[in-house]
Amino acid sequence: MSGKKNKGLGRGLDALFGEIDTELPTSESKHENGILNIPLDDIKPNENQPRKTFDQEKLHELADSILENGLIQPVVLRRIEKGYEIVAGERRWRAARLAGMKEIPSIIRDLTEQELALFAIIENMQREDLNPIEEAKGVKSMLATYGMTQEQVSRSIGKSRPYISNMLRLLNLPEDVQQMIDSGEISSGHGRALLSLPTADVQRKAARRIVREGLSVRQTEELVRNGGTRRTPKPRKVRKSPDVLQLEDELKTILGTKVSLKHAGKKGKIEIEYYSKDEMERLIEMLRSL
């Protein structure tokens, strides 16, 4: 891909539409304002589409919106040997099927395999519901596979350079921890905090603890500062009153072993210690005699 082409791609999906007016044509019109009505059955999805799953509930919501208001934005296609392949707008195409449409307003673009795959990534990256791992993998693909710079990626998806750098760092986490971010068990903030831990095993253990104890990002940062172990605060030592101490001494003299009184408000408990089976039997017999 030439430098000139890269620069165009760096502007994101807007480069696909240019100055085309996206007002929808009537059902009788096959060509208006650069937009074609293409039969849905002549279109197939892009096999290299990064997004493999689509929320069925949201697809039905979009289908209802299409039935009510029509399709506001056309899909972008490219010609293939038999029909057309989706460049951008697979979700709209699926929802149009659910809405019972036979044709869909489309813009046709001549793109190479490389450009097709790149635009599919860019379209997904501009969505609001991508999770952080999906975003990170999309950025990595744009950088590694298509030779784009972080600056070009930044312009394409409308995110800052620091945001992109932080996103990519998540891919340094173990795969199972990445899956926990992917599923929403922990957040990207948790993930970035875990990166400071020394080994993948420690990161895994800390991630499981985050889920088990419901730790916040701030608590996770504290956990990381302690090397992956969260210190449990020592219980405050309660000072006993002179009266309680005197009673403990009297009981110790009577029973011949250490006795502790734990008193709180109107209730408490008496703990009698023993250090052998014989001593336990002696104390039991003494208490029975009372």
GROMACS .gro file of C-alpha atoms in nm:
model
  290
    1MET     CA    1   0.000   0.000   0.000
    2SER     CA    2   0.145   0.334  -0.098
    3GLY     CA    3   0.204   0.620   0.141
    4LYS     CA    4  -0.062   0.822  -0.033
    5LYS     CA    5  -0.320   0.548   0.022
    6ASN     CA    6  -0.224   0.515   0.387
    7LYS     CA    7  -0.284   0.883   0.437
    8GLY     CA    8  -0.634   0.847   0.292
    9LEU     CA    9  -0.710   0.547   0.511
   10GLY     CA   10  -0.588   0.740   0.812
   11ARG     CA   11  -0.895   0.964   0.788
   12GLY     CA   12  -1.111   0.664   0.877
   13LEU     CA   13  -1.446   0.570   0.724
   14ASP     CA   14  -1.516   0.927   0.612
   15ALA     CA   15  -1.275   0.860   0.327
   16LEU     CA   16  -1.518   0.598   0.198
   17PHE     CA   17  -1.811   0.835   0.168
   18GLY     CA   18  -1.639   1.150   0.048
   19GLU     CA   19  -1.892   1.419  -0.042
   20ILE     CA   20  -2.168   1.174  -0.142
   21ASP     CA   21  -2.516   1.280  -0.039
   22THR     CA   22  -2.661   0.988   0.160
   23GLU     CA   23  -3.028   1.082   0.109
   24LEU     CA   24  -3.201   0.751   0.034
   25PRO     CA   25  -3.331   0.684  -0.317
   26THR     CA   26  -3.690   0.576  -0.374
   27SER     CA   27  -3.763   0.204  -0.416
   28GLU     CA   28  -3.814   0.256  -0.792
   29SER     CA   29  -3.475   0.420  -0.835
   30LYS     CA   30  -3.173   0.197  -0.892
   31HIS     CA   31  -2.920   0.478  -0.900
   32GLU     CA   32  -2.937   0.820  -0.738
   33ASN     CA   33  -2.668   1.046  -0.590
   34GLY     CA   34  -2.406   0.770  -0.628
   35ILE     CA   35  -2.608   0.521  -0.421
   36LEU     CA   36  -2.734   0.187  -0.555
   37ASN     CA   37  -3.015  -0.029  -0.422
   38ILE     CA   38  -2.853  -0.374  -0.406
   39PRO     CA   39  -3.052  -0.697  -0.339
   40LEU     CA   40  -2.968  -0.834   0.004
   41ASP     CA   41  -2.927  -1.183  -0.141
   42ASP     CA   42  -2.647  -1.058  -0.367
   43ILE     CA   43  -2.440  -0.944  -0.067
   44LYS     CA   44  -2.219  -1.157   0.155
   45PRO     CA   45  -2.036  -1.062   0.477
   46ASN     CA   46  -1.662  -1.000   0.487
   47GLU     CA   47  -1.501  -1.324   0.610
   48ASN     CA   48  -1.220  -1.120   0.769
   49GLN     CA   49  -1.460  -0.908   0.970
   50PRO     CA   50  -1.296  -0.876   1.315
   51ARG     CA   51  -1.633  -0.883   1.491
   52LYS     CA   52  -1.774  -1.236   1.486
   53THR     CA   53  -2.073  -1.198   1.720
   54PHE     CA   54  -2.364  -0.956   1.702
   55ASP     CA   55  -2.604  -0.879   1.988
   56GLN     CA   56  -2.936  -1.018   1.867
   57GLU     CA   57  -3.144  -0.790   2.089
   58LYS     CA   58  -2.970  -0.481   1.951
   59LEU     CA   59  -3.007  -0.611   1.594
   60HIS     CA   60  -3.384  -0.640   1.647
   61GLU     CA   61  -3.390  -0.287   1.793
   62LEU     CA   62  -3.210  -0.159   1.481
   63ALA     CA   63  -3.451  -0.354   1.258
   64ASP     CA   64  -3.746  -0.186   1.433
   65SER     CA   65  -3.581   0.153   1.381
   66ILE     CA   66  -3.530   0.078   1.011
   67LEU     CA   67  -3.897  -0.015   0.976
   68GLU     CA   68  -3.996   0.310   1.148
   69ASN     CA   69  -3.747   0.555   0.995
   70GLY     CA   70  -3.577   0.382   0.704
   71LEU     CA   71  -3.203   0.319   0.674
   72ILE     CA   72  -3.024   0.649   0.739
   73GLN     CA   73  -2.675   0.547   0.628
   74PRO     CA   74  -2.601   0.319   0.330
   75VAL     CA   75  -2.370   0.020   0.355
   76VAL     CA   76  -2.038   0.015   0.170
   77LEU     CA   77  -1.972  -0.277  -0.064
   78ARG     CA   78  -1.712  -0.394  -0.312
   79ARG     CA   79  -1.775  -0.606  -0.621
   80ILE     CA   80  -1.661  -0.968  -0.613
   81GLU     CA   81  -1.691  -1.250  -0.867
   82LYS     CA   82  -2.045  -1.334  -0.761
   83GLY     CA   83  -2.223  -1.030  -0.623
   84TYR     CA   84  -2.089  -0.800  -0.352
   85GLU     CA   85  -1.894  -0.817  -0.027
   86ILE     CA   86  -1.953  -0.590   0.273
   87VAL     CA   87  -1.683  -0.333   0.345
   88ALA     CA   88  -1.871  -0.144   0.617
   89GLY     CA   89  -2.221  -0.192   0.759
   90GLU     CA   90  -2.265  -0.566   0.828
   91ARG     CA   91  -2.482  -0.484   1.131
   92ARG     CA   92  -2.710  -0.267   0.914
   93TRP     CA   93  -2.725  -0.545   0.651
   94ARG     CA   94  -2.826  -0.803   0.914
   95ALA     CA   95  -3.087  -0.571   1.064
   96ALA     CA   96  -3.228  -0.496   0.716
   97ARG     CA   97  -3.282  -0.870   0.668
   98LEU     CA   98  -3.466  -0.887   1.001
   99ALA     CA   99  -3.678  -0.590   0.890
  100GLY     CA  100  -3.783  -0.781   0.577
  101MET     CA  101  -3.608  -0.552   0.326
  102LYS     CA  102  -3.523  -0.701  -0.014
  103GLU     CA  103  -3.272  -0.432  -0.115
  104ILE     CA  104  -3.037  -0.204   0.075
  105PRO     CA  105  -2.894   0.140  -0.020
  106SER     CA  106  -2.527   0.086  -0.097
  107ILE     CA  107  -2.209   0.266  -0.201
  108ILE     CA  108  -1.975   0.059  -0.418
  109ARG     CA  109  -1.598   0.095  -0.378
  110ASP     CA  110  -1.312  -0.080  -0.555
  111LEU     CA  111  -1.084  -0.201  -0.277
  112THR     CA  112  -0.800  -0.451  -0.248
  113GLU     CA  113  -0.812  -0.738   0.003
  114GLN     CA  114  -0.580  -0.539   0.229
  115GLU     CA  115  -0.790  -0.223   0.212
  116LEU     CA  116  -1.107  -0.428   0.275
  117ALA     CA  117  -0.968  -0.584   0.591
  118LEU     CA  118  -0.836  -0.249   0.715
  119PHE     CA  119  -1.166  -0.070   0.667
  120ALA     CA  120  -1.347  -0.350   0.851
  121ILE     CA  121  -1.115  -0.294   1.147
  122ILE     CA  122  -1.158   0.083   1.136
  123GLU     CA  123  -1.536   0.054   1.126
  124ASN     CA  124  -1.535  -0.170   1.434
  125MET     CA  125  -1.291   0.058   1.617
  126GLN     CA  126  -1.527   0.352   1.570
  127ARG     CA  127  -1.810   0.165   1.746
  128GLU     CA  128  -1.897   0.253   2.105
  129ASP     CA  129  -1.959  -0.100   2.236
  130LEU     CA  130  -1.622  -0.262   2.171
  131ASN     CA  131  -1.457  -0.401   2.482
  132PRO     CA  132  -1.096  -0.295   2.558
  133ILE     CA  133  -0.940  -0.623   2.436
  134GLU     CA  134  -1.126  -0.604   2.103
  135GLU     CA  135  -1.000  -0.248   2.066
  136ALA     CA  136  -0.643  -0.345   2.151
  137LYS     CA  137  -0.640  -0.632   1.902
  138GLY     CA  138  -0.782  -0.407   1.632
  139VAL     CA  139  -0.510  -0.146   1.693
  140LYS     CA  140  -0.239  -0.413   1.695
  141SER     CA  141  -0.362  -0.542   1.361
  142MET     CA  142  -0.363  -0.193   1.211
  143LEU     CA  143  -0.004  -0.137   1.327
  144ALA     CA  144   0.147  -0.480   1.258
  145THR     CA  145  -0.043  -0.599   0.952
  146TYR     CA  146  -0.102  -0.276   0.765
  147GLY     CA  147   0.206  -0.076   0.861
  148MET     CA  148   0.013   0.219   0.999
  149THR     CA  149   0.173   0.449   1.254
  150GLN     CA  150   0.015   0.522   1.592
  151GLU     CA  151  -0.057   0.872   1.465
  152GLN     CA  152  -0.253   0.733   1.167
  153VAL     CA  153  -0.441   0.493   1.394
  154SER     CA  154  -0.514   0.782   1.630
  155ARG     CA  155  -0.674   0.984   1.348
  156SER     CA  156  -0.861   0.683   1.210
  157ILE     CA  157  -1.041   0.588   1.529
  158GLY     CA  158  -1.055   0.929   1.697
  159LYS     CA  159  -0.852   0.830   2.004
  160SER     CA  160  -0.543   0.996   2.154
  161ARG     CA  161  -0.192   0.850   2.127
  162PRO     CA  162  -0.170   0.783   2.505
  163TYR     CA  163  -0.507   0.605   2.490
  164ILE     CA  164  -0.375   0.379   2.212
  165SER     CA  165  -0.052   0.304   2.400
  166ASN     CA  166  -0.244   0.212   2.716
  167MET     CA  167  -0.481  -0.003   2.513
  168LEU     CA  168  -0.196  -0.199   2.353
  169ARG     CA  169  -0.037  -0.267   2.692
  170LEU     CA  170  -0.339  -0.482   2.787
  171LEU     CA  171  -0.223  -0.741   2.533
  172ASN     CA  172   0.083  -0.805   2.752
  173LEU     CA  173  -0.146  -0.965   3.012
  174PRO     CA  174  -0.190  -1.345   3.017
  175GLU     CA  175  -0.457  -1.470   2.780
  176ASP     CA  176  -0.691  -1.581   3.060
  177VAL     CA  177  -0.669  -1.237   3.224
  178GLN     CA  178  -0.744  -1.076   2.886
  179GLN     CA  179  -1.054  -1.298   2.867
  180MET     CA  180  -1.164  -1.167   3.208
  181ILE     CA  181  -1.148  -0.812   3.067
  182ASP     CA  182  -1.320  -0.931   2.748
  183SER     CA  183  -1.610  -1.076   2.949
  184GLY     CA  184  -1.637  -0.771   3.177
  185GLU     CA  185  -1.533  -0.954   3.496
  186ILE     CA  186  -1.262  -0.692   3.547
  187SER     CA  187  -1.212  -0.352   3.380
  188SER     CA  188  -0.927  -0.220   3.167
  189GLY     CA  189  -0.828  -0.008   3.470
  190HIS     CA  190  -0.784  -0.328   3.671
  191GLY     CA  191  -0.586  -0.475   3.382
  192ARG     CA  192  -0.347  -0.180   3.359
  193ALA     CA  193  -0.283  -0.200   3.734
  194LEU     CA  194  -0.203  -0.573   3.706
  195LEU     CA  195   0.065  -0.503   3.444
  196SER     CA  196   0.296  -0.380   3.721
  197LEU     CA  197   0.306  -0.725   3.883
  198PRO     CA  198   0.624  -0.922   3.806
  199THR     CA  199   0.495  -1.249   3.656
  200ALA     CA  200   0.197  -1.384   3.465
  201ASP     CA  201   0.116  -1.623   3.751
  202VAL     CA  202   0.102  -1.340   4.006
  203GLN     CA  203  -0.116  -1.139   3.765
  204ARG     CA  204  -0.358  -1.433   3.733
  205LYS     CA  205  -0.385  -1.479   4.109
  206ALA     CA  206  -0.443  -1.107   4.162
  207ALA     CA  207  -0.708  -1.099   3.886
  208ARG     CA  208  -0.896  -1.388   4.049
  209ARG     CA  209  -0.879  -1.205   4.382
  210ILE     CA  210  -1.023  -0.888   4.222
  211VAL     CA  211  -1.326  -1.089   4.107
  212ARG     CA  212  -1.359  -1.290   4.429
  213GLU     CA  213  -1.345  -0.986   4.660
  214GLY     CA  214  -1.499  -0.729   4.426
  215LEU     CA  215  -1.197  -0.500   4.449
  216SER     CA  216  -1.211  -0.150   4.297
  217VAL     CA  217  -0.933  -0.021   4.072
  218ARG     CA  218  -0.795   0.180   4.362
  219GLN     CA  219  -0.790  -0.127   4.586
  220THR     CA  220  -0.621  -0.320   4.307
  221GLU     CA  221  -0.349  -0.055   4.282
  222GLU     CA  222  -0.293  -0.098   4.656
  223LEU     CA  223  -0.279  -0.475   4.605
  224VAL     CA  224  -0.017  -0.429   4.333
  225ARG     CA  225   0.193  -0.199   4.554
  226ASN     CA  226   0.202  -0.483   4.806
  227GLY     CA  227   0.330  -0.723   4.541
  228GLY     CA  228  -0.004  -0.891   4.476
  229THR     CA  229  -0.097  -0.954   4.840
  230ARG     CA  230  -0.348  -0.729   5.010
  231ARG     CA  231  -0.263  -0.673   5.372
  232THR     CA  232  -0.540  -0.741   5.620
  233PRO     CA  233  -0.544  -0.471   5.889
  234LYS     CA  234  -0.457  -0.607   6.234
  235PRO     CA  235  -0.748  -0.600   6.477
  236ARG     CA  236  -0.717  -0.332   6.741
  237LYS     CA  237  -0.614  -0.468   7.079
  238VAL     CA  238  -0.888  -0.395   7.330
  239ARG     CA  239  -0.764  -0.285   7.672
  240LYS     CA  240  -0.933  -0.472   7.954
  241SER     CA  241  -1.054  -0.291   8.265
  242PRO     CA  242  -0.887  -0.360   8.602
  243ASP     CA  243  -1.208  -0.534   8.721
  244VAL     CA  244  -1.198  -0.779   8.428
  245LEU     CA  245  -0.829  -0.850   8.483
  246GLN     CA  246  -0.894  -0.919   8.852
  247LEU     CA  247  -1.174  -1.166   8.767
  248GLU     CA  248  -0.945  -1.343   8.520
  249ASP     CA  249  -0.682  -1.385   8.795
  250GLU     CA  250  -0.941  -1.524   9.042
  251LEU     CA  251  -1.069  -1.780   8.788
  252LYS     CA  252  -0.713  -1.875   8.698
  253THR     CA  253  -0.646  -1.950   9.067
  254ILE     CA  254  -0.967  -2.152   9.104
  255LEU     CA  255  -0.930  -2.356   8.782
  256GLY     CA  256  -0.552  -2.379   8.772
  257THR     CA  257  -0.526  -2.265   8.407
  258LYS     CA  258  -0.543  -1.949   8.195
  259VAL     CA  259  -0.890  -1.794   8.170
  260SER     CA  260  -0.992  -1.505   7.943
  261LEU     CA  261  -1.301  -1.290   7.975
  262LYS     CA  262  -1.425  -1.127   7.652
  263HIS     CA  263  -1.686  -0.871   7.746
  264ALA     CA  264  -1.885  -0.640   7.517
  265GLY     CA  265  -2.186  -0.447   7.638
  266LYS     CA  266  -2.418  -0.682   7.827
  267LYS     CA  267  -2.275  -1.004   7.687
  268GLY     CA  268  -1.945  -1.183   7.643
  269LYS     CA  269  -1.777  -1.520   7.682
  270ILE     CA  270  -1.533  -1.703   7.912
  271GLU     CA  271  -1.247  -1.893   7.748
  272ILE     CA  272  -1.074  -2.164   7.953
  273GLU     CA  273  -0.750  -2.300   7.808
  274TYR     CA  274  -0.616  -2.654   7.846
  275TYR     CA  275  -0.298  -2.812   7.709
  276SER     CA  276  -0.361  -3.186   7.723
  277LYS     CA  277  -0.641  -3.441   7.725
  278ASP     CA  278  -0.587  -3.512   8.092
  279GLU     CA  279  -0.615  -3.142   8.174
  280MET     CA  280  -0.934  -3.117   7.971
  281GLU     CA  281  -1.086  -3.408   8.168
  282ARG     CA  282  -0.979  -3.250   8.496
  283LEU     CA  283  -1.148  -2.918   8.406
  284ILE     CA  284  -1.466  -3.096   8.299
  285GLU     CA  285  -1.486  -3.288   8.624
  286MET     CA  286  -1.429  -2.966   8.820
  287LEU     CA  287  -1.708  -2.788   8.633
  288ARG     CA  288  -1.943  -3.082   8.678
  289SER     CA  289  -1.883  -3.073   9.053
  290LEU     CA  290  -2.011  -2.717   9.059
   0.00000   0.00000   0.00000
